[in-house]
PDB file of C-alpha atoms in Angstrom:
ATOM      1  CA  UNK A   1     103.541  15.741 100.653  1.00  0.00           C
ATOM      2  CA  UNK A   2     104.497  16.352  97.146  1.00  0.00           C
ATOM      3  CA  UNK A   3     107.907  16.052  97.607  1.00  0.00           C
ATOM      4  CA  UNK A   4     107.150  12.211  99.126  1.00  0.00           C
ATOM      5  CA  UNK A   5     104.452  11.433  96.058  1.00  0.00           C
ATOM      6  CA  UNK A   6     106.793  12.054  93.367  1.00  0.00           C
ATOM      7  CA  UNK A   7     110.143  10.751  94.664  1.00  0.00           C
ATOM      8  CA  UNK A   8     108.839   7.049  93.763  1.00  0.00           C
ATOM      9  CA  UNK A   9     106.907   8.087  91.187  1.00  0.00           C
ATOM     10  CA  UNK A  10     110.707   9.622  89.586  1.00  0.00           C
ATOM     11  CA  UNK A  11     112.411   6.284  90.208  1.00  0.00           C
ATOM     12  CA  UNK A  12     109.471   4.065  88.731  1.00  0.00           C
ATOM     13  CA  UNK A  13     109.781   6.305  85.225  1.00  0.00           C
ATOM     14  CA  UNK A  14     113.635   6.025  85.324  1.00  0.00           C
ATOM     15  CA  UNK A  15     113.391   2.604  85.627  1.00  0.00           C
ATOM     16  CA  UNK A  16     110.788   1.975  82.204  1.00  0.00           C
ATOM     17  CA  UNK A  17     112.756   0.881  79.352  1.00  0.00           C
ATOM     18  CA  UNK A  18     112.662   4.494  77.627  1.00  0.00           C
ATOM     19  CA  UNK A  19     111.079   3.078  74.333  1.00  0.00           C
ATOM     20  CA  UNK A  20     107.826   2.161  76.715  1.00  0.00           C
ATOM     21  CA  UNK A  21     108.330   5.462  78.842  1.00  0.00           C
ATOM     22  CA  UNK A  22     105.659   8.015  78.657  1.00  0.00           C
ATOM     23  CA  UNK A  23     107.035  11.441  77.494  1.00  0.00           C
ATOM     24  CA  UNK A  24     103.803  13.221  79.171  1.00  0.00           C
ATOM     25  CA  UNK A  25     103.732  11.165  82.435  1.00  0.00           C
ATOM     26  CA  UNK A  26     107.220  12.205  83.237  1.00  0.00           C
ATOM     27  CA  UNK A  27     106.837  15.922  81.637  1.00  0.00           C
ATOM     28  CA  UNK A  28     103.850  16.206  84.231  1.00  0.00           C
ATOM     29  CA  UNK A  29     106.188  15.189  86.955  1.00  0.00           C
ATOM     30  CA  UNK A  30     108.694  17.450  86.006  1.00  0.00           C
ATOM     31  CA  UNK A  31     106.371  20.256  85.712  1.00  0.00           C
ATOM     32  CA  UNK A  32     105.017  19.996  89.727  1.00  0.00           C
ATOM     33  CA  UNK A  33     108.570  19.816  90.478  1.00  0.00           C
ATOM     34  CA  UNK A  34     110.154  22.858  88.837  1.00  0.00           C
ATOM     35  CA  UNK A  35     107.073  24.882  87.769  1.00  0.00           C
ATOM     36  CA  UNK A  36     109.162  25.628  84.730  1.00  0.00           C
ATOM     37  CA  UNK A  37     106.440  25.357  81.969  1.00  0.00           C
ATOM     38  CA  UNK A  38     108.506  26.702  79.347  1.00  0.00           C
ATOM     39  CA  UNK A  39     110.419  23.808  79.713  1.00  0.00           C
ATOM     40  CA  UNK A  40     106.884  21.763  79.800  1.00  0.00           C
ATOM     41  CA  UNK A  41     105.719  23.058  76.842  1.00  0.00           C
ATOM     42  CA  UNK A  42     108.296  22.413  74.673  1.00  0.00           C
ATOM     43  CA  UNK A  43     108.646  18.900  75.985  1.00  0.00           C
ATOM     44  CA  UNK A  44     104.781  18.255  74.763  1.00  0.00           C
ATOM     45  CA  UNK A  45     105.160  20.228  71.673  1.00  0.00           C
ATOM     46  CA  UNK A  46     108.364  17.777  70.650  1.00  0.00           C
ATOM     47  CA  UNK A  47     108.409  14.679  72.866  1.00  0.00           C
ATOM     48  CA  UNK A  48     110.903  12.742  70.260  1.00  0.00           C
ATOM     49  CA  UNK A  49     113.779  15.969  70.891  1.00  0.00           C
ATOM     50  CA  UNK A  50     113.231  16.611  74.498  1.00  0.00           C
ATOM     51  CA  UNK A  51     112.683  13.022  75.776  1.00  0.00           C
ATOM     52  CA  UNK A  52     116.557  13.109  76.492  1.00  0.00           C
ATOM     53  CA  UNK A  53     116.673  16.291  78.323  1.00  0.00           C
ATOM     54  CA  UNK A  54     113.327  15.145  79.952  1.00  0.00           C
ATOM     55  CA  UNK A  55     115.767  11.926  81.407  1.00  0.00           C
ATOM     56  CA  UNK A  56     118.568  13.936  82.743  1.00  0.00           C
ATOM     57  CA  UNK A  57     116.334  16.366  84.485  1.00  0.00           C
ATOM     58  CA  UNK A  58     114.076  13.496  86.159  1.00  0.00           C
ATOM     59  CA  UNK A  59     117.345  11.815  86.781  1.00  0.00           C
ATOM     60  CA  UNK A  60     119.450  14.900  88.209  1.00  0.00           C
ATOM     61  CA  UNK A  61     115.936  15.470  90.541  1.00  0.00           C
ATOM     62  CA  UNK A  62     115.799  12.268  91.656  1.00  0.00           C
ATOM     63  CA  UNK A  63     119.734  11.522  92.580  1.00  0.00           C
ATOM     64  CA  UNK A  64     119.899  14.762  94.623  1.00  0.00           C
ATOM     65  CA  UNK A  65     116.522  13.273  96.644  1.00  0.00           C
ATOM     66  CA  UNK A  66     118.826  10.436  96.968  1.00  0.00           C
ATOM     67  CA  UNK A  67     121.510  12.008  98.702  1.00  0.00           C
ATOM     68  CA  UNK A  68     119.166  14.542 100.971  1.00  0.00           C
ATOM     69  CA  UNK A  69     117.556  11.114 102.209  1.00  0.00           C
ATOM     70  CA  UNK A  70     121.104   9.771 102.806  1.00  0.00           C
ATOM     71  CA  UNK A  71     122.118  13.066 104.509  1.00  0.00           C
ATOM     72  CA  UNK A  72     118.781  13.159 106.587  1.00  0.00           C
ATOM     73  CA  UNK A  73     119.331   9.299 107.345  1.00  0.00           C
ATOM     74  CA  UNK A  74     123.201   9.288 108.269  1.00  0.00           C
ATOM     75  CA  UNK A  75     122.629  12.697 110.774  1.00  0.00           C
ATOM     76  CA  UNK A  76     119.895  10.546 112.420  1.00  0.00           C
ATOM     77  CA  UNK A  77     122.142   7.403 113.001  1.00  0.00           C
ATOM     78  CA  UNK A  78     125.432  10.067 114.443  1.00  0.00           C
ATOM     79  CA  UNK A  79     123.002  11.412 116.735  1.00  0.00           C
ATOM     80  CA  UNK A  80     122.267   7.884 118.064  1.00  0.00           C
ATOM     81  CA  UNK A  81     125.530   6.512 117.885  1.00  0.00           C
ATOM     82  CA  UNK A  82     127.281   9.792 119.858  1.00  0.00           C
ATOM     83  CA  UNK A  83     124.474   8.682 122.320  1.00  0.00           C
ATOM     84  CA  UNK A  84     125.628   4.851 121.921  1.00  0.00           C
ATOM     85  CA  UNK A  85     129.510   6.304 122.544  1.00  0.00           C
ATOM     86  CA  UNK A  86     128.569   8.146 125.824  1.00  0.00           C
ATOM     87  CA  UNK A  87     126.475   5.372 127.108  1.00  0.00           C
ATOM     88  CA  UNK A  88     129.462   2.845 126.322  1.00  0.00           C
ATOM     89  CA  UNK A  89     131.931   5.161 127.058  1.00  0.00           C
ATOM     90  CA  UNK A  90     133.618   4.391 123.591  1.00  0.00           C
ATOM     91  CA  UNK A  91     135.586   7.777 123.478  1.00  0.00           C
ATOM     92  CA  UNK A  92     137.196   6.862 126.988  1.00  0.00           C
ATOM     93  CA  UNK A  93     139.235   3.733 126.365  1.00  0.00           C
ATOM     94  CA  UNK A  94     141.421   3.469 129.286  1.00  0.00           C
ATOM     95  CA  UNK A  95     139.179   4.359 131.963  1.00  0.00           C
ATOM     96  CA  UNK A  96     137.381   0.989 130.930  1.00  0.00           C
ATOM     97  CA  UNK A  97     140.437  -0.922 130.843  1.00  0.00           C
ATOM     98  CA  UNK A  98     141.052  -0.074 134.328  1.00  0.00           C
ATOM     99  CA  UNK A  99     137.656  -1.392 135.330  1.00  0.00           C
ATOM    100  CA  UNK A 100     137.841  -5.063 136.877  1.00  0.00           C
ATOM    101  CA  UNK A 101     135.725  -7.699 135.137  1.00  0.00           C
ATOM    102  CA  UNK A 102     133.292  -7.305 137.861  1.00  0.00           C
ATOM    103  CA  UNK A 103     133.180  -3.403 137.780  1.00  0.00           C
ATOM    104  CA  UNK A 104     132.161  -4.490 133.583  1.00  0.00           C
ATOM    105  CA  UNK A 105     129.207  -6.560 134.959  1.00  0.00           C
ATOM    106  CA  UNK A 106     130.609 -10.171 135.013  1.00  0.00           C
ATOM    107  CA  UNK A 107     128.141 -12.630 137.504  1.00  0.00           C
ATOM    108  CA  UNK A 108     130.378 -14.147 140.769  1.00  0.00           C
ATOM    109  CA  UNK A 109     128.769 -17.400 139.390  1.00  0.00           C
ATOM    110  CA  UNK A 110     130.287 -16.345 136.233  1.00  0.00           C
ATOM    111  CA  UNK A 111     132.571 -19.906 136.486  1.00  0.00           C
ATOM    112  CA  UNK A 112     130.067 -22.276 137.063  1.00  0.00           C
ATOM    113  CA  UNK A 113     127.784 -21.196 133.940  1.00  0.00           C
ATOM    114  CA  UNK A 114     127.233 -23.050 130.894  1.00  0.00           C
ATOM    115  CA  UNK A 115     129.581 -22.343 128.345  1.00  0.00           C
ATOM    116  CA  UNK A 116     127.268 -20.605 125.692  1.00  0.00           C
ATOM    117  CA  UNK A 117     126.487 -18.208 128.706  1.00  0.00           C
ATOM    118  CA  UNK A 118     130.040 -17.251 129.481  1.00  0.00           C
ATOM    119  CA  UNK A 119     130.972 -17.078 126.033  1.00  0.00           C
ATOM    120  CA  UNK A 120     128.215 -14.052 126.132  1.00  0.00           C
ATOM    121  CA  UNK A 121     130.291 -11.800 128.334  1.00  0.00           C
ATOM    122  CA  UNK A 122     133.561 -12.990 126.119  1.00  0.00           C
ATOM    123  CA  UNK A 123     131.866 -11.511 122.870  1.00  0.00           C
ATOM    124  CA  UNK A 124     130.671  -8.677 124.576  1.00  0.00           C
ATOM    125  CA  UNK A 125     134.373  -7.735 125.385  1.00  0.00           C
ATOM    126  CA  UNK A 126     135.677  -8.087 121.656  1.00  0.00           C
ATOM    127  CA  UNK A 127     132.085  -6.125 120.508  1.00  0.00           C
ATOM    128  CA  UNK A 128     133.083  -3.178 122.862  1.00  0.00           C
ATOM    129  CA  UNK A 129     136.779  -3.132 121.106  1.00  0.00           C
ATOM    130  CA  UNK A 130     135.048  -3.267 117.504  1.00  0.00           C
ATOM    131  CA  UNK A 131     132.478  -0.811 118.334  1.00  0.00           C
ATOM    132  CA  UNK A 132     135.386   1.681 119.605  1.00  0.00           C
ATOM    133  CA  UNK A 133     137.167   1.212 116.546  1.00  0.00           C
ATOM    134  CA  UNK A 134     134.379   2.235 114.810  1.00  0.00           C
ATOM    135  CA  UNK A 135     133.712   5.296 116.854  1.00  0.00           C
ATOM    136  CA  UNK A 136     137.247   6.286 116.200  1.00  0.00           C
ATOM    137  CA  UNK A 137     137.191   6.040 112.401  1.00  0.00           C
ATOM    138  CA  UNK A 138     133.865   8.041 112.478  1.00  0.00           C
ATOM    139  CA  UNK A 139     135.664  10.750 114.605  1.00  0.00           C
ATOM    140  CA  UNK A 140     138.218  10.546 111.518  1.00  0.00           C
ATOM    141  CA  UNK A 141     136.304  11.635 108.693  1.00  0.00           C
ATOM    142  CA  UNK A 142     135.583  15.196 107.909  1.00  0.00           C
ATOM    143  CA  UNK A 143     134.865  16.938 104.840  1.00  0.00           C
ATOM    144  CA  UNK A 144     138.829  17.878 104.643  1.00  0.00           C
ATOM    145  CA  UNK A 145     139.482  14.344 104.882  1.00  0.00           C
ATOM    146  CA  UNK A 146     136.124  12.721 102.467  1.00  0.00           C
ATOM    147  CA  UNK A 147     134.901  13.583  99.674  1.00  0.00           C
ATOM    148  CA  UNK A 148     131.372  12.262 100.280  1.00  0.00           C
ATOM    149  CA  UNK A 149     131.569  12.169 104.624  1.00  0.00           C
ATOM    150  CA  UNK A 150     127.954  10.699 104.691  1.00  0.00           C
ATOM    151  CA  UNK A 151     128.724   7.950 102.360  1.00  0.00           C
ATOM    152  CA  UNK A 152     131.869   7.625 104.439  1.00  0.00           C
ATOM    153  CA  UNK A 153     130.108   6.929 107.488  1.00  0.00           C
ATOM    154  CA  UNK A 154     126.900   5.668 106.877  1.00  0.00           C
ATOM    155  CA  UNK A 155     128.385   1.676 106.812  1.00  0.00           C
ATOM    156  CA  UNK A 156     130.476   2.300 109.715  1.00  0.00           C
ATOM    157  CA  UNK A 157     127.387   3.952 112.003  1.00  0.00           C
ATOM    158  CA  UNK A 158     125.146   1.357 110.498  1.00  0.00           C
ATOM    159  CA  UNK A 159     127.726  -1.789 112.112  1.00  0.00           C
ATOM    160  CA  UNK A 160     128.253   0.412 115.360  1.00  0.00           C
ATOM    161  CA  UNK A 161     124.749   0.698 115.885  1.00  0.00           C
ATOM    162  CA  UNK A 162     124.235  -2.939 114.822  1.00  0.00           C
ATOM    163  CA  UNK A 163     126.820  -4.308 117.147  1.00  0.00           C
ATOM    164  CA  UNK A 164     125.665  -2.237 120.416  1.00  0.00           C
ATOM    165  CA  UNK A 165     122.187  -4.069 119.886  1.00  0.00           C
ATOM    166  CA  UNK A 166     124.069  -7.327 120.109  1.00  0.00           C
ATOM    167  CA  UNK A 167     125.824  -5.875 123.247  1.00  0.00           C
ATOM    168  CA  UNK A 168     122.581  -5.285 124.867  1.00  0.00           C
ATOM    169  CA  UNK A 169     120.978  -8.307 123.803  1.00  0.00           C
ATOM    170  CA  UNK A 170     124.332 -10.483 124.737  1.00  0.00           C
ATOM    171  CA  UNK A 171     124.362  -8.315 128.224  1.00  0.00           C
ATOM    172  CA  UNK A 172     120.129  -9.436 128.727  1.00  0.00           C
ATOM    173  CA  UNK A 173     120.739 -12.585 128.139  1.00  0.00           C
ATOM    174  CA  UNK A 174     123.583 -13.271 130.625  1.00  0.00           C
ATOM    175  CA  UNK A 175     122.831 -11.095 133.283  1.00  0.00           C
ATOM    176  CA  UNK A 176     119.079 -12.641 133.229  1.00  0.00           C
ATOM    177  CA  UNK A 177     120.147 -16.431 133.042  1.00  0.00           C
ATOM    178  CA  UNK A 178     118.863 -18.475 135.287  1.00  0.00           C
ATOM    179  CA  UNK A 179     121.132 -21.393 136.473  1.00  0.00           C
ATOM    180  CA  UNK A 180     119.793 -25.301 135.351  1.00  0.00           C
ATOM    181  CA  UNK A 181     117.710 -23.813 132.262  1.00  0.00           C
ATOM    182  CA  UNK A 182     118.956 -23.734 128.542  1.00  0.00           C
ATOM    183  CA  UNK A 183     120.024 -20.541 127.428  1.00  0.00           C
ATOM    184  CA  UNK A 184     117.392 -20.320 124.554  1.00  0.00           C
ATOM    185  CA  UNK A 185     114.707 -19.786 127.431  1.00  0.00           C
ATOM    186  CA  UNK A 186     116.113 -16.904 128.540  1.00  0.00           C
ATOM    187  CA  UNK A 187     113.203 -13.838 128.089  1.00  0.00           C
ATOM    188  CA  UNK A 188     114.997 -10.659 127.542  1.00  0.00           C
ATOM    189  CA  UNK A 189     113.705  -7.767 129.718  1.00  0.00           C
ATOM    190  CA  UNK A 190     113.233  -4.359 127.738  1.00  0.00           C
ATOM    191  CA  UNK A 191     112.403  -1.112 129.990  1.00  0.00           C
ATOM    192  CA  UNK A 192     110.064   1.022 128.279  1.00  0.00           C
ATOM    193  CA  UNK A 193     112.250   3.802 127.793  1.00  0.00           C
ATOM    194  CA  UNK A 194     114.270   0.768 125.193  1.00  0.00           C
ATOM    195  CA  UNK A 195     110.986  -0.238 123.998  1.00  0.00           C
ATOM    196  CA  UNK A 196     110.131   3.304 123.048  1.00  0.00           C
ATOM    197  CA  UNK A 197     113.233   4.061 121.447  1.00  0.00           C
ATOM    198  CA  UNK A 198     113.665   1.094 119.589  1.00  0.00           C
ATOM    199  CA  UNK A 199     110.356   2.085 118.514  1.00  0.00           C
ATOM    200  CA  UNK A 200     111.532   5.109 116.988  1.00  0.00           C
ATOM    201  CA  UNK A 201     114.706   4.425 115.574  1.00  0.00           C
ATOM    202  CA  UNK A 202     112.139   1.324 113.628  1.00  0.00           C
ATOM    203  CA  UNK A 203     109.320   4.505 112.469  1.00  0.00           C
ATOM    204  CA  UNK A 204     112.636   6.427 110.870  1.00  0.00           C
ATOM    205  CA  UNK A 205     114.136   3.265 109.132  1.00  0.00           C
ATOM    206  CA  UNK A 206     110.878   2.475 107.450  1.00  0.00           C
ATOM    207  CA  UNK A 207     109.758   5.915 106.742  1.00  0.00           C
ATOM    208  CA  UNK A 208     112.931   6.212 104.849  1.00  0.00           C
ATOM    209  CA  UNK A 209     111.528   3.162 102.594  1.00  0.00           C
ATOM    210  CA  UNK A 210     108.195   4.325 102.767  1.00  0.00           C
ATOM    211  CA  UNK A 211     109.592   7.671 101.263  1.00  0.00           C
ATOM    212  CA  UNK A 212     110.581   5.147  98.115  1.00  0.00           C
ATOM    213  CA  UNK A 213     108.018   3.019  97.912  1.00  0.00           C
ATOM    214  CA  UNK A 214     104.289   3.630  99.485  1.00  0.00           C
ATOM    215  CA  UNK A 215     102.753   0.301 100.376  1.00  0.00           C
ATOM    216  CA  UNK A 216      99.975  -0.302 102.767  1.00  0.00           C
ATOM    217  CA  UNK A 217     101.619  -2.624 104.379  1.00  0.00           C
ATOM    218  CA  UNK A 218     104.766  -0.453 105.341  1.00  0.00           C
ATOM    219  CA  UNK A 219     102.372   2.164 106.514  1.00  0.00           C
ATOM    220  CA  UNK A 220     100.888   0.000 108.846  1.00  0.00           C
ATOM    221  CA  UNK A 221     104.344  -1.126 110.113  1.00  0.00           C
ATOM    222  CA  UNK A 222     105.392   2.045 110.614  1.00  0.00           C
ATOM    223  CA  UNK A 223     102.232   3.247 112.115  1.00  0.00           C
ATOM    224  CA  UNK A 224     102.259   0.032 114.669  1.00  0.00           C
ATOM    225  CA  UNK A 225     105.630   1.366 115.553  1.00  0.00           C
ATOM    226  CA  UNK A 226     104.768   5.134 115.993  1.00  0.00           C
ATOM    227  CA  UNK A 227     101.796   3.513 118.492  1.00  0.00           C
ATOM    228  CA  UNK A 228     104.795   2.444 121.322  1.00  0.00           C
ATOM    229  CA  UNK A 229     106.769   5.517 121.040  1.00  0.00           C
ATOM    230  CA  UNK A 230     106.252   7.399 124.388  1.00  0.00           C
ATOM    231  CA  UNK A 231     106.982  10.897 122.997  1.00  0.00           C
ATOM    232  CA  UNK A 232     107.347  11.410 119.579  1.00  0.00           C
ATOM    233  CA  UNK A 233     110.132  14.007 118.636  1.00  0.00           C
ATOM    234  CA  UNK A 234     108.830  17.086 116.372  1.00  0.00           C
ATOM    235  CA  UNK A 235     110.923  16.040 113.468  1.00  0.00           C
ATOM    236  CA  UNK A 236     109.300  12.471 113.868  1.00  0.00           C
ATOM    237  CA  UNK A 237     105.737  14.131 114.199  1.00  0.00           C
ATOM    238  CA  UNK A 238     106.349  16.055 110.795  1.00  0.00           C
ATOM    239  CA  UNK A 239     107.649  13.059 108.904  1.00  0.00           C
ATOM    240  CA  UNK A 240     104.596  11.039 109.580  1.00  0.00           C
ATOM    241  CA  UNK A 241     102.783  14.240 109.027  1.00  0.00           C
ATOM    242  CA  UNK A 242     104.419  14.695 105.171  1.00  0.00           C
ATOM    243  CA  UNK A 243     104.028  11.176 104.939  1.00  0.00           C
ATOM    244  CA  UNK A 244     100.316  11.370 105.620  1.00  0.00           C
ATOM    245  CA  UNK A 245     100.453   8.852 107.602  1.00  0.00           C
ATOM    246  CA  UNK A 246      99.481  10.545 110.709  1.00  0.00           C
TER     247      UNK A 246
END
């Protein structure tokens, strides 16, 4: 719980002009993270000498949370994108190609739809082609290859994921059209095993603000969203638990 308290609290006294910072505020901080009260003492004794030192410690602290977060964040999104690829089957290109366009889920009626509908199933053939791409330049990076992999792939497992929610909104939306009706009426069935997960991949998004910046608001978000998961992973459990939100 500590850990969660002061990460904001690190970036709020980073971000005070330093003139207007307070020496002891941030010494304190310090202190509960490192224990080192050598270090403390000296600060308190000479605030004018050590408010420098005091900066690059807070600062070294709270770039390294930074990065953890990132790490934490970027192995959550590979997990659900190597469960996007196997879904889509983005790592087997030509066994989709050989597919027909019925065999990929186009309607008989396909033809005699409206033109926004078709042009549903005509995105959702160029989204499959940028999603593999993207699966195949994530495949590419390794720490041989990056010097930073998680900043590496973060943007490109962000779009992926992104683009496969378009997918399955594009594929809802066609395959649920009802002849005669605008398009815009179309109600998009979710199963609740979707519902759920959406659910979950919405707690971790906002728990990684909430980790930032605690608002009441947020919390409430996130615990709305924690309310439709079905069955809470243990990792997800102990977040909300560290949190205190749970």
């Amino acid at each position: 719980m500590i850990d969660l308290e002061l990460t904001p609290k690190i970036k709020e006294w980073l971000d005070t002009e330093p003139s207007k910072r307070d020496i002891m505020a941030g010494a304190e901080i310090l202190l509960r993270i490192t224990r080192n009260r050598i270090l403390y003492t000296n600060i308190v004794r000479n605030p004018s000498a050590y408010a420098g030192a005091l900066e690059y410690h807070l600062n070294k602290i709270y770039m390294q949370r930074l990065q953890d977060i990132t790490h934490r964040q970027v192995r959550s999104m590979m997990t659900e994108v190597e469960s996007i690829a196997k879904a889509r089957g983005l790592a087997n290109g030509n066994a989709v190609n050989t597919r027909s366009e019925f065999q990929r889920g186009k309607r008989a009626d396909h033809d005699d739809l409206p033109t926004d509908v078709q042009q549903l199933y005509v995105e959702n053939a160029d989204i499959m082609r940028r999603m593999r791409d993207l699966h195949t330049q994530l495949r590419m990076i390794t720490p041989e290859n990056s010097t930073c992999p998680d900043s590496d792939r973060y943007p490109l497992a962000k779009h992926l994921i992104e683009l496969d929610g378009r997918y399955r909104d594009n594929w809802n939306k066609y395959d649920h059209y009802v002849k005669g009706s605008p398009l815009a009426t179309v109600v998009p069935v979710v199963d609740p095993r979707t519902e759920s997960k959406n659910a979950a991949k919405l707690c971790n998004l906002l728990l990684g603000k909430y980790v930032r910046t605690e608002d009441d608001a947020l919390a409430e978000r996130i615990r709305e969203a924690y309310g439709k998961i079905h069955s809470p992973s243990d990792n997800l459990r102990s977040k909300m638990r560290a949190a205190g939100l749970m």
